[in-house]
Structure formats: C-alpha cells, structure tokens
Amino acid sequence: MNTMAAMARNQFHKSIEDISDQELYYLLLDLIKDKSKGLATNHSKKKLYYVSAEFLIGKLLVNNLLNLGIYDQVEEELQAHGRSLTEVEEAEKEPSLGNGGLGRLASCFLDSIASLGMNGDGIGLNYHFGLFRQFFDNNQQTAKPDDWLGGRTWLNRTETTFTVPFKNGPVASTLYEIDIIGFKKGERNRLRLFDLDTVNSDLIQWGTIQFDKKNIPENLTLFLYPDDSDHAGRMLRIYQQYFMVSNAAQLIIREALERGSNLHDLADYAVIQINDTHPTFIIPELIRLLTEDHDFTFEEAVAVVRQVVAFTNHTILSEALEKWPLADIEAVQPEIANIICRLDRQIKEEFPDNHAVEIIDGSNTVHMASIAIHFGFSTNGVARLHSEILVNSELKAFADIYPEKFSNKTNGITFRRWIMAANPRLAHLIDQSIGDQWHQGISDLSDLRKEKNNKDFMNQLAQIKQANKDRLAEHLRVSKRIEIKPDSIIDVQIKRIHEYKRQQMLALYIIYKYFDIKNGNRPQTPITILFGGKAAPAYTIAQDIIHLILTLSALIKEDPEVAPYLQVEFVPNYNVTEAEYLIPAADISEQISLASKEASGTGNMKFMLNGALTICTLDGANVEIAERVGKDNIYTFGKSSDEIIDLYANNAYNPQDYYNRPAIKPLVDFIVSPEMIRLGHESQLRRLYEDIKNKDYFMAMIDLEEYIALKDKMYQDYEDQEAWLDKVLVNISEAGYFSSDRTILEYNEDIWHLEVDDPE
Ligand code: C3B
C-alpha cells in the first residue's frame, strides 16, 4: 500500500498526513477503481440483466474495500498516518439513483450476484439530480435537487452509445458504468447506467425540482420519478422508461451476439429480470429490434422474448401497478404502440372475454403488468404472504391460466453492507463466536443461540448497542444538529412516507404518550422516537403526515413536563447512509403497515440482524420473521391480511366506528387542538384530521388500540435488560435466512439458471 503515499505525492504534492479528507477520498477512489479494473469479468455463456428504474446503492468506499479484501490493510495504513476511514467516508457523496425498498433490493441483489460469482449486470438510468434532497423548513418537507454528480464519482464513462428512436426524432445515449465487486472473488460485474450528453441542468428552476418537462433531449435524465401529477410529467416517465429499455435491449442483443448467439437461442445467453413494471416496455422493444433488424418474424420474436423475460411484482397497490394511455405510448414510440396492440389482440383471441387479463382495457389504457405476465416466463412476489395474495386474489386471473409461471422469492439483504460495513463491532463479535462462513453464501447464524448463557458475550452485545447509540447521537449532532439522549430507548420508523405504512398511526401513539406522561406516567427510561423518509412531493396526505410529526416534535420539545421522557425527531434526507447509522443503534423496529399492503419490507430484516426487536403487523416478510423467531421474541398485533382484504372487498370499514371510541377520539382531535395549531399550519392539520376521521383509507385507527397497549408493554419489557437481550440474540440468530445470497440462489435455481463458479 505504499502506493497510497506515492499517489498523494503525485496528485496533490502532499503527504497523506496533509491532504484533506476529500483529497484522500479521491485517492482511494482512484486506487479502488484501478484495482477493480484489474479484476476479471465473468465470461460464462449465460448472463443475467437486472433492469430497474432505481438502484439505491449507498456509498461505495467501505463496501468496495471490504469486497476487495483490503479494508483492514487500508485502515491500518491510514491510521499509521493519523487518518481514519470513517472521516474519509464523510467526503463521499451518496449516489441518488433510488427511492425506496425496490431500489435498495436491486443493490443488495447486485452485491449478492457478484459475490456468488454469477454473471449479471444491473441496467438503469443515470439521473443527474436523483430523487431529491429533503429539507425541513417551517415543519414542512422541501425538495431540492440532489447534486450527487458534482465532484468525482464511481462512474466510468464508456464509448458505448446507442440510438433510441423516439417519434420526435432519434437521440443518442451514453453508457456509464459502476463496477460491482464480488466479495473476495477477484471478479466484478457492472451497473450500467444510460444517459444523454444533451441533458442540461440549467433547465431546473434554481433551488427547486421544477423544470420544463417537455424538452426531452435536455431533461430526460434530470430526475428519478419526475412529478407525474400533470400530463407532461406522465409523458416524461414514458420517455424515460422507453429510453432505459431501448438501450438495455440493444446492449443485451449486442452482447449476446458477441458471445456467439444467433438470437434464436437468446435464452441460452441472456435472462432479463424486470424489477416491477417500469422496465416492461423491454418486451415490445425486443420484439421491435428482432423483427426490424434481425429478420425475425413477429411470432419468432415473441417466442424468444417469452423465454428470456422474467417479472418481479413488488406491490399490490393499484397506484403503483402502472397503466398508460395507448395514445401516450403512441406519441412517444408508435411502433411500440403497434406491437402492444398486436400482443393485445393475440391475448384477446386466446382468452376471449377474460377482461381481468387484458393488456388494453375498454378505455384504451395499457396495463403494463399484463404485458409482463403474459409475455414473461416467470412472475414472482417478494415474500410468502405477498406471493399468496398475488396468486389468490390480486393476480388470480393470471395465476389460473399460468399456474406454473408464479413463484415466491422472499427478499433478502446483503450482510456485507448491513452488518459487516454498517455494524463492524457486531460482525466481529459474531465472527468470534461462530467463525466467518456467514460472510458469503448460506449465511447461517443459528449457532449464535449457544451464547444465551454466556455472560461475557451478552455483555458485549449490550455494549455494542450502546456504542452504536453513541455513534448515532454524535452523527445526528454533527451533521443534522439534532441532540438525542444516547442512553434512551431508540425506537425507529424509517421508510418512504405512505399512508399504508402508517406513520400517522405512530403519530397518534405519540399523542397518546404525550397525554400519558402529562398525566404523571413517566417512562423509566426516556424514549426517543426517530422517523426518516421522503414523501413524493405531489402526495398531499404524506406531506401532511410529515407536518403532523414535525409539529408534534416541536410541541414536545417545548413542554418541560414531557421533554425529559419523550423526544420525537424526523431525521432529514433519509438515505442509505442515514440507515447505516440508525439501524445498528435501534432498540425497536417499527413495521406497522396495514396487513396485506407491504409486499415484503427489507428494513425489517436489517433491524433484526442488527439486534433490534420488532413491533409489527403480520404483513409482508414480518410473517416469516415472526415464524422464525417465535412469538415470544417479536411483538405482533393487528388485524390479519385476510380480515383486511375482506373489509376492502365488502367496503366494510367505517372510520367513524373507530373515531368515536373513547380511547381514540381525543388522540385524533388533538391534531387540530389549539396547542397544535399554534405551532403548525391549521389548514394542513385540519386536512389530515378530516381525512383520518372520515376516510382513513389505510385504516390507521383499526389497529390503534392494540398498538398502544403493545408498545407500552414493549417499553416495559425493555426495563428487564437480561430478558430483552435474550430476545435480541434470538433475532440475530434467526436472521440468516434473510441474506440476499439465499434469495439470489433461489432466483438462480428456479428462474435464471446461471452457472455458479465453485459453490463453496
Ligand atoms: C417496495 C415494497 O413496498 C416493499 O414492501 C418491498 O420490500 C420492496 O419493494 C422490495 O421488494 N416497493 C418499492 O420500493 N417501490 C415500488 N414501486 C413498489 C414496491
């Protein structure tokens, strides 16, 4: 590693001691990029392409050092010069290429695919300003452009370019790549991100995320999920999706030809996993390319595509199951619209009068999931309950005609990032106990259970949690100007803000607790409730929920009776970096979605692995977590998914029935109390109040009383630290199943069939 000192001299004419953290970061970036260039790329015949609108990759410095196997070496070298990796890491900007669980899952998958030695790349777009950067101002969310591309990044610009034929004229793409380094594999895959050289950031109104949405060549890749509340915004999303998949399809065909395919045998060379419906246009695009450029008949092209494309569904929320007006698709790419019409006619002939499986409905709207299910060979859900709901209700009409296409692949998380990088102390403790086989492959942690009566081990477990709380407190103080008590109970809900995830239910609990403390019931240990998450700027109720929480936070802070015992904070700009501080420090993981609505959740897995206990509904992967840890080691409550599905089907939930209960009415009414209105915005608080009282579409009140009772019990249980830690140990021991290595091995076994080099 003497090269580091030499590099510092060459690049900055200084010694390692004297360069800034930023310079040191650039130096390590160069060093890693250089090492990574020397790694072999996988040349197996068949290759996976994981196409996704988002990749929430997080910072890469530490992960890349770990995966290259040089973390300790570099850390020692830096320490010898009085420097530390932790500080250098602060200089890295987190890429802003993702939004939520779907994007983070894609990134965990890329890490696992590379670390298991499989040949598979991610394909997506290079958004210049990402999703947005979240600020709080006046107890409101404001969204600003996230300029993550300023300075040097992990992106490598390539010479590869394709022409994408929009109706309004062709545009040329540029391909950028980020190396995905397999864990101690000596191999790398890539994340391939397409962009346009013509994109012009001056189009953005200064300091906002507003821009002229009609100037496609100049604005196509400015933002991920541009506001789609107007027609121009929806058109832009179609442009983005088509641009992404046209490039993807051209790249896949080129690489297959290079590896010797004649394209009729494409399925021997490529498998394409489409992440939710956003990349579905790749189906008609492949058909277009094969018929226009490679002399395929339409039927031949369809037959090939049907062997190559697989679809993952990540949600049953209708708003997220995309539908586009045929006329809009036509305006972006008429040939794609034609192909979709032809596919639609084929389906209508094959399944006459089966409207549930139509591609184009009676109002000329195209259902993207229908294309993906009919013309892909596989459809999977992301947790057992979710996959069951797909087959038995949401997608029943499809599962009835293609039972063999449907399967479950319960999500997972990469242990390299979520414990080895994020919680190194805990990782070392586990290593000392059971060795390091869990770092890669089948990550069985169950042997840890043997430590139950080992006082020394259990003490270390407690000390590690405390050290992580101290680290979080320091981080929040320095980078967010938030002061928390590091010895309080850390209770965390971090995820996108959405009514179905029910942040508003936790807000109602906070109101309950505020009253309770004012009534003299003081918690033994102070409680810190931390929220994190962004809300889509056009999603009004989500904005109102953020406003409610921030207003409550302010109210409690200024109340001397309550503030010593309860603190509520909303951590701004929640992202992977914040998660890496929050999760290892958490005592309590909030997974309180309305049953049936959360497809899986992956935060739930990260918390359990890091030794938090979960309070949850039996939704998504919580069901599988509960099954593994047993009912004594998790706190479950609420109506079951069957009950909720019935309530929706019969339109039988009446919010007034719950609102009028004596335990609930005062909590909801408090939202518009004089105390709250003094600190918040009356119209906004009132809008949320009316919504909860009269609509409550995601039933925040239905489980509220049970939730309140269970949370109080949980806080009470925390006081018996010995019993609490026993539960923590069970949770960590049972987390092995939720490694994304396991998930990826299942995808490969059932769907992809890639060669895996020397299974260890
Ligand atoms: C999310 C779901 O909401 C989560 O339950 C799930 O764990 C992840 O996907 C990963 O499968 N999701 C998302 O982040 N964005 C969507 N558009 C749809 C689902």
CSV table of C-alpha atoms in Angstrom, one decimal, residues 277-676:
chain,number,residue,atom,x,y,z
A,277,THR,CA,-43.4,-2.8,-14.2
A,278,HIS,CA,-41.2,0.2,-15.0
A,279,PRO,CA,-39.0,-1.8,-17.5
A,280,THR,CA,-41.9,-3.6,-19.2
A,281,PHE,CA,-41.5,-1.9,-22.5
A,282,ILE,CA,-38.4,-4.0,-23.0
A,283,ILE,CA,-40.8,-6.8,-24.2
A,284,PRO,CA,-42.2,-4.9,-27.2
A,285,GLU,CA,-38.8,-3.3,-27.7
A,286,LEU,CA,-37.0,-6.6,-28.1
A,287,ILE,CA,-39.7,-7.7,-30.5
A,288,ARG,CA,-39.2,-4.5,-32.5
A,289,LEU,CA,-35.4,-5.0,-32.7
A,290,LEU,CA,-35.6,-8.7,-33.6
A,291,THR,CA,-38.2,-8.1,-36.3
A,292,GLU,CA,-36.7,-4.8,-37.7
A,293,ASP,CA,-33.0,-5.5,-37.5
A,294,HIS,CA,-32.6,-9.3,-37.4
A,295,ASP,CA,-35.1,-10.8,-39.8
A,296,PHE,CA,-37.3,-12.4,-37.2
A,297,THR,CA,-41.0,-13.0,-37.9
A,298,PHE,CA,-43.3,-11.5,-35.3
A,299,GLU,CA,-44.1,-15.0,-34.0
A,300,GLU,CA,-40.4,-15.9,-33.8
A,301,ALA,CA,-39.6,-12.8,-31.9
A,302,VAL,CA,-42.5,-13.3,-29.4
A,303,ALA,CA,-41.4,-16.9,-28.8
A,304,VAL,CA,-37.8,-15.8,-28.0
A,305,VAL,CA,-38.9,-13.0,-25.7
A,306,ARG,CA,-41.2,-15.4,-23.8
A,307,GLN,CA,-38.1,-17.4,-22.9
A,308,VAL,CA,-36.0,-14.5,-21.8
A,309,VAL,CA,-38.0,-12.1,-19.7
A,310,ALA,CA,-39.0,-12.6,-16.0
A,311,PHE,CA,-41.0,-10.2,-13.9
A,312,THR,CA,-40.9,-9.4,-10.2
A,313,ASN,CA,-44.0,-7.8,-8.7
A,314,HIS,CA,-43.3,-5.6,-5.6
A,315,THR,CA,-46.7,-4.2,-4.7
A,316,ILE,CA,-50.4,-4.7,-4.8
A,317,LEU,CA,-51.1,-1.0,-4.5
A,318,SER,CA,-53.0,-0.1,-7.7
A,319,GLU,CA,-51.4,3.3,-7.9
A,320,ALA,CA,-48.1,1.5,-8.4
A,321,LEU,CA,-49.3,-1.1,-11.0
A,322,GLU,CA,-48.6,1.1,-14.0
A,323,LYS,CA,-51.2,1.9,-16.7
A,324,TRP,CA,-50.6,4.2,-19.6
A,325,PRO,CA,-53.0,5.6,-22.2
A,326,LEU,CA,-52.3,3.9,-25.5
A,327,ALA,CA,-52.3,7.3,-27.2
A,328,ASP,CA,-49.4,8.5,-24.9
A,329,ILE,CA,-47.3,5.5,-25.8
A,330,GLU,CA,-48.1,6.1,-29.4
A,331,ALA,CA,-46.9,9.7,-29.1
A,332,VAL,CA,-43.5,8.5,-27.7
A,333,GLN,CA,-43.0,5.5,-30.0
A,334,PRO,CA,-45.7,4.5,-32.5
A,335,GLU,CA,-44.1,1.1,-33.3
A,336,ILE,CA,-44.1,0.1,-29.7
A,337,ALA,CA,-47.8,1.0,-29.5
A,338,ASN,CA,-48.4,-1.1,-32.6
A,339,ILE,CA,-46.6,-4.1,-31.1
A,340,ILE,CA,-48.6,-3.7,-27.9
A,341,CYS,CA,-51.8,-3.7,-29.9
A,342,ARG,CA,-50.8,-6.8,-31.7
A,343,LEU,CA,-49.9,-8.6,-28.4
A,344,ASP,CA,-53.2,-7.4,-27.0
A,345,ARG,CA,-55.2,-8.9,-30.0
A,346,GLN,CA,-53.3,-12.2,-29.5
A,347,ILE,CA,-54.3,-12.3,-25.8
A,348,LYS,CA,-58.0,-11.4,-26.6
A,349,GLU,CA,-58.1,-14.2,-29.1
A,350,GLU,CA,-56.6,-16.7,-26.7
A,351,PHE,CA,-58.7,-15.6,-23.7
A,352,PRO,CA,-61.9,-14.1,-25.1
A,353,ASP,CA,-63.9,-12.1,-22.6
A,354,ASN,CA,-61.4,-12.6,-19.8
A,355,HIS,CA,-61.2,-8.8,-19.0
A,356,ALA,CA,-59.0,-9.3,-16.0
A,357,VAL,CA,-56.1,-10.4,-18.1
A,358,GLU,CA,-56.5,-7.9,-20.9
A,359,ILE,CA,-53.5,-5.8,-21.9
A,360,ILE,CA,-55.5,-2.9,-23.3
A,361,ASP,CA,-58.8,-2.2,-21.5
A,362,GLY,CA,-62.1,-0.7,-22.7
A,363,SER,CA,-60.8,2.8,-22.2
A,364,ASN,CA,-57.7,2.2,-24.3
A,365,THR,CA,-55.4,2.0,-21.3
A,366,VAL,CA,-52.4,-0.3,-21.4
A,367,HIS,CA,-51.8,-2.4,-18.3
A,368,MET,CA,-48.1,-2.9,-18.0
A,369,ALA,CA,-48.2,-5.8,-15.6
A,370,SER,CA,-50.4,-7.8,-18.0
A,371,ILE,CA,-47.8,-7.5,-20.7
A,372,ALA,CA,-45.1,-8.6,-18.3
A,373,ILE,CA,-47.1,-11.6,-17.1
A,374,HIS,CA,-48.3,-12.9,-20.5
A,375,PHE,CA,-45.0,-12.4,-22.3
A,376,GLY,CA,-42.6,-13.2,-19.5
A,377,PHE,CA,-41.9,-16.7,-18.4
A,378,SER,CA,-41.9,-16.1,-14.7
A,379,THR,CA,-43.7,-13.8,-12.2
A,380,ASN,CA,-42.7,-13.7,-8.6
A,381,GLY,CA,-43.7,-12.0,-5.4
A,382,VAL,CA,-41.3,-10.8,-2.8
A,383,ALA,CA,-42.5,-12.5,0.4
A,384,ARG,CA,-44.6,-15.6,1.0
A,385,LEU,CA,-47.7,-13.7,2.1
A,386,HIS,CA,-47.4,-11.3,-0.8
A,387,SER,CA,-47.0,-14.1,-3.3
A,388,GLU,CA,-50.0,-15.9,-1.9
A,389,ILE,CA,-52.1,-12.7,-2.2
A,390,LEU,CA,-50.9,-12.4,-5.8
A,391,VAL,CA,-52.0,-15.9,-6.7
A,392,ASN,CA,-55.2,-16.0,-4.6
A,393,SER,CA,-56.5,-12.5,-5.2
A,394,GLU,CA,-54.6,-9.7,-7.0
A,395,LEU,CA,-53.4,-11.7,-10.0
A,396,LYS,CA,-55.7,-14.7,-9.6
A,397,ALA,CA,-57.0,-14.4,-13.1
A,398,PHE,CA,-53.4,-14.8,-14.4
A,399,ALA,CA,-52.4,-17.5,-11.9
A,400,ASP,CA,-55.4,-19.5,-13.0
A,401,ILE,CA,-54.1,-19.6,-16.6
A,402,TYR,CA,-50.4,-19.8,-15.9
A,403,PRO,CA,-50.0,-21.5,-12.5
A,404,GLU,CA,-46.5,-22.7,-13.5
A,405,LYS,CA,-45.3,-19.1,-14.0
A,406,PHE,CA,-45.9,-18.0,-10.4
A,407,SER,CA,-43.4,-18.3,-7.6
A,408,ASN,CA,-42.2,-16.7,-4.4
A,409,LYS,CA,-38.8,-15.3,-3.7
A,410,THR,CA,-38.7,-13.8,-0.2
A,411,ASN,CA,-36.5,-10.7,-0.3
A,412,GLY,CA,-33.1,-10.5,1.5
A,413,ILE,CA,-30.4,-8.0,2.4
A,414,THR,CA,-26.7,-8.2,1.8
A,415,PHE,CA,-24.9,-8.9,5.0
A,416,ARG,CA,-21.7,-7.3,3.6
A,417,ARG,CA,-23.3,-3.9,3.8
A,418,TRP,CA,-25.9,-4.3,6.5
A,419,ILE,CA,-23.7,-5.8,9.2
A,420,MET,CA,-20.0,-6.0,8.1
A,421,ALA,CA,-19.8,-2.4,6.9
A,422,ALA,CA,-22.6,-0.9,9.0
A,423,ASN,CA,-22.0,-2.6,12.3
A,424,PRO,CA,-18.4,-3.9,12.3
A,425,ARG,CA,-18.3,-4.4,16.0
A,426,LEU,CA,-21.3,-6.8,15.9
A,427,ALA,CA,-19.8,-8.5,12.9
A,428,HIS,CA,-16.6,-9.2,14.8
A,429,LEU,CA,-18.4,-10.5,17.8
A,430,ILE,CA,-20.3,-12.9,15.6
A,431,ASP,CA,-17.0,-14.0,13.9
A,432,GLN,CA,-15.5,-14.7,17.3
A,433,SER,CA,-18.5,-16.9,18.2
A,434,ILE,CA,-19.2,-18.9,15.1
A,435,GLY,CA,-16.5,-18.1,12.5
A,436,ASP,CA,-16.9,-16.2,9.3
A,437,GLN,CA,-18.6,-18.5,7.0
A,438,TRP,CA,-21.7,-16.4,7.2
A,439,HIS,CA,-19.9,-13.6,5.2
A,440,GLN,CA,-20.9,-15.2,2.0
A,441,GLY,CA,-23.3,-17.8,0.6
A,442,ILE,CA,-25.5,-19.6,3.0
A,443,SER,CA,-25.5,-17.3,6.0
A,444,ASP,CA,-26.5,-19.5,8.9
A,445,LEU,CA,-26.3,-17.6,12.2
A,446,SER,CA,-28.3,-20.0,14.2
A,447,ASP,CA,-25.2,-21.3,16.1
A,448,LEU,CA,-25.2,-18.0,17.9
A,449,ARG,CA,-28.0,-19.3,20.1
A,450,LYS,CA,-25.4,-21.2,22.1
A,451,GLU,CA,-24.3,-17.8,23.6
A,452,LYS,CA,-27.5,-17.4,25.5
A,453,ASN,CA,-25.9,-18.2,28.9
A,454,ASN,CA,-22.5,-16.7,28.1
A,455,LYS,CA,-22.5,-13.6,30.3
A,456,ASP,CA,-19.4,-12.2,28.6
A,457,PHE,CA,-20.9,-12.4,25.1
A,458,MET,CA,-24.2,-10.9,26.2
A,459,ASN,CA,-22.4,-8.0,27.9
A,460,GLN,CA,-20.6,-7.4,24.7
A,461,LEU,CA,-23.8,-7.4,22.8
A,462,ALA,CA,-25.2,-4.8,25.1
A,463,GLN,CA,-22.0,-2.7,24.9
A,464,ILE,CA,-22.1,-2.8,21.1
A,465,LYS,CA,-25.7,-1.5,21.0
A,466,GLN,CA,-24.7,1.3,23.4
A,467,ALA,CA,-21.6,2.2,21.3
A,468,ASN,CA,-23.9,2.3,18.2
A,469,LYS,CA,-26.3,4.6,20.0
A,470,ASP,CA,-23.4,6.9,20.9
A,471,ARG,CA,-22.2,6.9,17.3
A,472,LEU,CA,-25.7,7.8,16.1
A,473,ALA,CA,-26.1,10.6,18.7
A,474,GLU,CA,-22.7,12.0,17.6
A,475,HIS,CA,-23.6,11.8,13.9
A,476,LEU,CA,-27.0,13.5,14.4
A,477,ARG,CA,-25.4,16.2,16.5
A,478,VAL,CA,-22.7,17.0,14.0
A,479,SER,CA,-24.4,16.5,10.7
A,480,LYS,CA,-28.1,17.3,11.5
A,481,ARG,CA,-27.9,19.4,14.5
A,482,ILE,CA,-30.2,17.1,16.4
A,483,GLU,CA,-29.4,16.3,20.0
A,484,ILE,CA,-30.7,12.9,21.3
A,485,LYS,CA,-30.1,11.1,24.5
A,486,PRO,CA,-27.8,8.2,23.7
A,487,ASP,CA,-29.0,6.2,26.7
A,488,SER,CA,-32.7,6.4,25.8
A,489,ILE,CA,-34.8,3.7,24.1
A,490,ILE,CA,-34.2,4.2,20.4
A,491,ASP,CA,-37.5,3.5,18.6
A,492,VAL,CA,-37.2,3.9,14.8
A,493,GLN,CA,-39.6,4.1,11.8
A,494,ILE,CA,-37.6,4.7,8.6
A,495,LYS,CA,-39.1,4.1,5.1
A,496,ARG,CA,-40.9,6.1,2.4
A,497,ILE,CA,-43.8,8.1,3.8
A,498,HIS,CA,-47.0,6.4,2.8
A,499,GLU,CA,-50.4,6.1,4.4
A,500,TYR,CA,-50.3,2.3,4.2
A,501,LYS,CA,-47.0,2.2,6.1
A,502,ARG,CA,-49.0,4.1,8.8
A,503,GLN,CA,-46.5,6.7,10.1
A,504,GLN,CA,-49.7,8.5,11.1
A,505,MET,CA,-50.6,5.6,13.5
A,506,LEU,CA,-47.2,6.1,15.3
A,507,ALA,CA,-48.0,9.8,15.4
A,508,LEU,CA,-51.3,9.0,17.2
A,509,TYR,CA,-49.4,6.8,19.6
A,510,ILE,CA,-47.1,9.8,20.3
A,511,ILE,CA,-50.1,11.9,21.1
A,512,TYR,CA,-51.3,9.2,23.5
A,513,LYS,CA,-47.9,9.0,25.1
A,514,TYR,CA,-47.8,12.8,25.4
A,515,PHE,CA,-51.1,12.8,27.4
A,516,ASP,CA,-50.0,9.8,29.4
A,517,ILE,CA,-46.7,11.5,30.5
A,518,LYS,CA,-48.6,14.7,31.3
A,519,ASN,CA,-50.9,12.6,33.5
A,520,GLY,CA,-47.8,11.6,35.5
A,521,ASN,CA,-47.0,8.2,34.0
A,522,ARG,CA,-43.3,8.8,33.4
A,523,PRO,CA,-41.4,6.1,31.5
A,524,GLN,CA,-38.5,4.6,33.4
A,525,THR,CA,-36.1,5.0,30.6
A,526,PRO,CA,-36.5,8.1,28.3
A,527,ILE,CA,-37.9,7.3,24.8
A,528,THR,CA,-36.6,8.6,21.5
A,529,ILE,CA,-38.8,8.1,18.5
A,530,LEU,CA,-37.0,8.7,15.2
A,531,PHE,CA,-38.6,8.9,11.8
A,532,GLY,CA,-36.9,9.1,8.5
A,533,GLY,CA,-38.3,9.0,5.0
A,534,LYS,CA,-39.2,11.1,2.0
A,535,ALA,CA,-42.7,11.8,0.6
A,536,ALA,CA,-43.4,12.2,-3.0
A,537,PRO,CA,-43.8,16.0,-3.5
A,538,ALA,CA,-47.3,15.6,-5.1
A,539,TYR,CA,-48.6,13.2,-2.4
A,540,THR,CA,-50.6,15.7,-0.2
A,541,ILE,CA,-51.5,13.4,2.7
A,542,ALA,CA,-47.9,12.2,3.0
A,543,GLN,CA,-46.8,15.9,3.3
A,544,ASP,CA,-49.5,16.4,5.9
A,545,ILE,CA,-48.2,13.4,7.9
A,546,ILE,CA,-44.7,14.8,7.9
A,547,HIS,CA,-46.1,18.1,9.1
A,548,LEU,CA,-48.0,16.4,11.9
A,549,ILE,CA,-44.9,14.7,13.1
A,550,LEU,CA,-42.7,17.8,12.9
A,551,THR,CA,-45.3,19.8,14.8
A,552,LEU,CA,-45.6,17.2,17.5
A,553,SER,CA,-41.8,17.1,17.8
A,554,ALA,CA,-41.8,20.9,18.3
A,555,LEU,CA,-44.6,20.7,20.8
A,556,ILE,CA,-43.0,18.1,22.9
A,557,LYS,CA,-39.6,19.8,22.9
A,558,GLU,CA,-41.1,22.9,24.5
A,559,ASP,CA,-43.0,21.1,27.1
A,560,PRO,CA,-40.9,20.7,30.3
A,561,GLU,CA,-43.2,18.0,31.7
A,562,VAL,CA,-42.8,15.7,28.7
A,563,ALA,CA,-39.5,16.6,27.1
A,564,PRO,CA,-37.3,14.7,29.7
A,565,TYR,CA,-39.1,11.5,28.9
A,566,LEU,CA,-40.1,11.6,25.3
A,567,GLN,CA,-38.4,13.0,22.2
A,568,VAL,CA,-39.6,12.8,18.6
A,569,GLU,CA,-37.3,13.6,15.7
A,570,PHE,CA,-37.7,13.5,12.0
A,571,VAL,CA,-34.2,12.9,10.5
A,572,PRO,CA,-34.0,14.9,7.3
A,573,ASN,CA,-32.9,13.4,4.0
A,574,TYR,CA,-33.2,9.7,5.0
A,575,ASN,CA,-31.0,7.6,2.7
A,576,VAL,CA,-28.7,4.6,2.8
A,577,THR,CA,-26.1,6.5,4.8
A,578,GLU,CA,-28.5,7.5,7.5
A,579,ALA,CA,-29.9,4.0,7.6
A,580,GLU,CA,-26.4,2.8,8.3
A,581,TYR,CA,-26.3,5.0,11.4
A,582,LEU,CA,-29.9,4.4,12.6
A,583,ILE,CA,-30.3,0.7,12.2
A,584,PRO,CA,-27.3,-0.5,14.3
A,585,ALA,CA,-28.4,1.9,17.1
A,586,ALA,CA,-32.1,0.9,17.2
A,587,ASP,CA,-33.8,-1.0,20.0
A,588,ILE,CA,-37.2,-1.0,18.4
A,589,SER,CA,-38.1,-1.6,14.7
A,590,GLU,CA,-41.5,-0.2,13.6
A,591,GLN,CA,-43.0,-2.4,10.9
A,592,ILE,CA,-46.7,-1.4,11.3
A,593,SER,CA,-48.1,-1.4,7.8
A,594,LEU,CA,-51.8,-2.2,7.2
A,595,ALA,CA,-51.8,-6.0,6.8
A,596,SER,CA,-51.7,-7.1,3.1
A,597,LYS,CA,-50.3,-3.8,1.9
A,598,GLU,CA,-46.5,-4.1,2.5
A,599,ALA,CA,-45.2,-6.6,-0.1
A,600,SER,CA,-42.2,-7.6,1.9
A,601,GLY,CA,-40.2,-4.9,3.6
A,602,THR,CA,-36.4,-5.2,3.9
A,603,GLY,CA,-35.8,-2.7,6.6
A,604,ASN,CA,-37.5,-5.2,9.0
A,605,MET,CA,-34.6,-7.7,8.1
A,606,LYS,CA,-31.9,-5.1,8.6
A,607,PHE,CA,-33.1,-4.2,12.1
A,608,MET,CA,-33.5,-7.8,13.2
A,609,LEU,CA,-29.9,-8.6,12.0
A,610,ASN,CA,-28.6,-5.6,14.0
A,611,GLY,CA,-30.3,-6.6,17.2
A,612,ALA,CA,-33.5,-4.5,17.4
A,613,LEU,CA,-36.8,-6.1,18.4
A,614,THR,CA,-39.7,-5.7,16.0
A,615,ILE,CA,-43.2,-4.4,16.7
A,616,CYS,CA,-45.2,-5.4,13.7
A,617,THR,CA,-48.4,-6.4,11.9
A,618,LEU,CA,-48.4,-9.8,10.2
A,619,ASP,CA,-47.7,-8.3,6.8
A,620,GLY,CA,-45.0,-8.9,4.2
A,621,ALA,CA,-41.9,-10.6,5.4
A,622,ASN,CA,-42.8,-9.8,9.0
A,623,VAL,CA,-44.8,-13.1,8.9
A,624,GLU,CA,-41.7,-15.1,8.1
A,625,ILE,CA,-39.6,-13.2,10.7
A,626,ALA,CA,-42.2,-14.0,13.3
A,627,GLU,CA,-42.3,-17.6,12.3
A,628,ARG,CA,-38.5,-17.9,12.7
A,629,VAL,CA,-38.0,-16.1,16.0
A,630,GLY,CA,-41.2,-17.4,17.6
A,631,LYS,CA,-43.9,-15.3,19.2
A,632,ASP,CA,-42.0,-14.6,22.4
A,633,ASN,CA,-39.3,-12.7,20.6
A,634,ILE,CA,-41.4,-10.4,18.5
A,635,TYR,CA,-44.3,-8.1,19.2
A,636,THR,CA,-47.2,-8.7,16.7
A,637,PHE,CA,-50.6,-7.0,16.7
A,638,GLY,CA,-53.4,-6.0,14.5
A,639,LYS,CA,-55.9,-7.4,12.0
A,640,SER,CA,-54.8,-10.1,9.7
A,641,SER,CA,-54.4,-9.7,6.0
A,642,ASP,CA,-57.4,-11.8,5.3
A,643,GLU,CA,-59.6,-9.6,7.5
A,644,ILE,CA,-58.3,-6.5,5.8
A,645,ILE,CA,-58.8,-7.9,2.3
A,646,ASP,CA,-62.4,-8.8,3.3
A,647,LEU,CA,-63.0,-5.3,4.7
A,648,TYR,CA,-61.9,-3.8,1.4
A,649,ALA,CA,-63.9,-6.3,-0.7
A,650,ASN,CA,-67.1,-5.6,1.3
A,651,ASN,CA,-66.4,-1.9,1.7
A,652,ALA,CA,-67.0,-2.5,5.4
A,653,TYR,CA,-64.5,-0.3,7.2
A,654,ASN,CA,-66.2,2.7,8.7
A,655,PRO,CA,-63.7,5.1,10.2
A,656,GLN,CA,-66.4,6.7,12.4
A,657,ASP,CA,-66.8,3.5,14.3
A,658,TYR,CA,-63.2,3.8,15.5
A,659,TYR,CA,-63.0,7.6,15.7
A,660,ASN,CA,-65.9,7.6,18.2
A,661,ARG,CA,-64.2,5.2,20.6
A,662,PRO,CA,-63.3,7.0,23.9
A,663,ALA,CA,-59.6,5.9,23.6
A,664,ILE,CA,-59.2,7.2,20.1
A,665,LYS,CA,-61.3,10.4,19.7
A,666,PRO,CA,-59.1,12.6,21.9
A,667,LEU,CA,-56.0,11.5,20.1
A,668,VAL,CA,-57.4,12.3,16.6
A,669,ASP,CA,-59.0,15.5,17.9
A,670,PHE,CA,-55.7,16.7,19.3
A,671,ILE,CA,-54.4,17.1,15.7
A,672,VAL,CA,-56.5,20.3,15.5
A,673,SER,CA,-56.1,21.4,19.1
A,674,PRO,CA,-55.1,25.0,19.9
A,675,GLU,CA,-51.7,23.8,21.0
A,676,MET,CA,-51.0,22.1,17.7
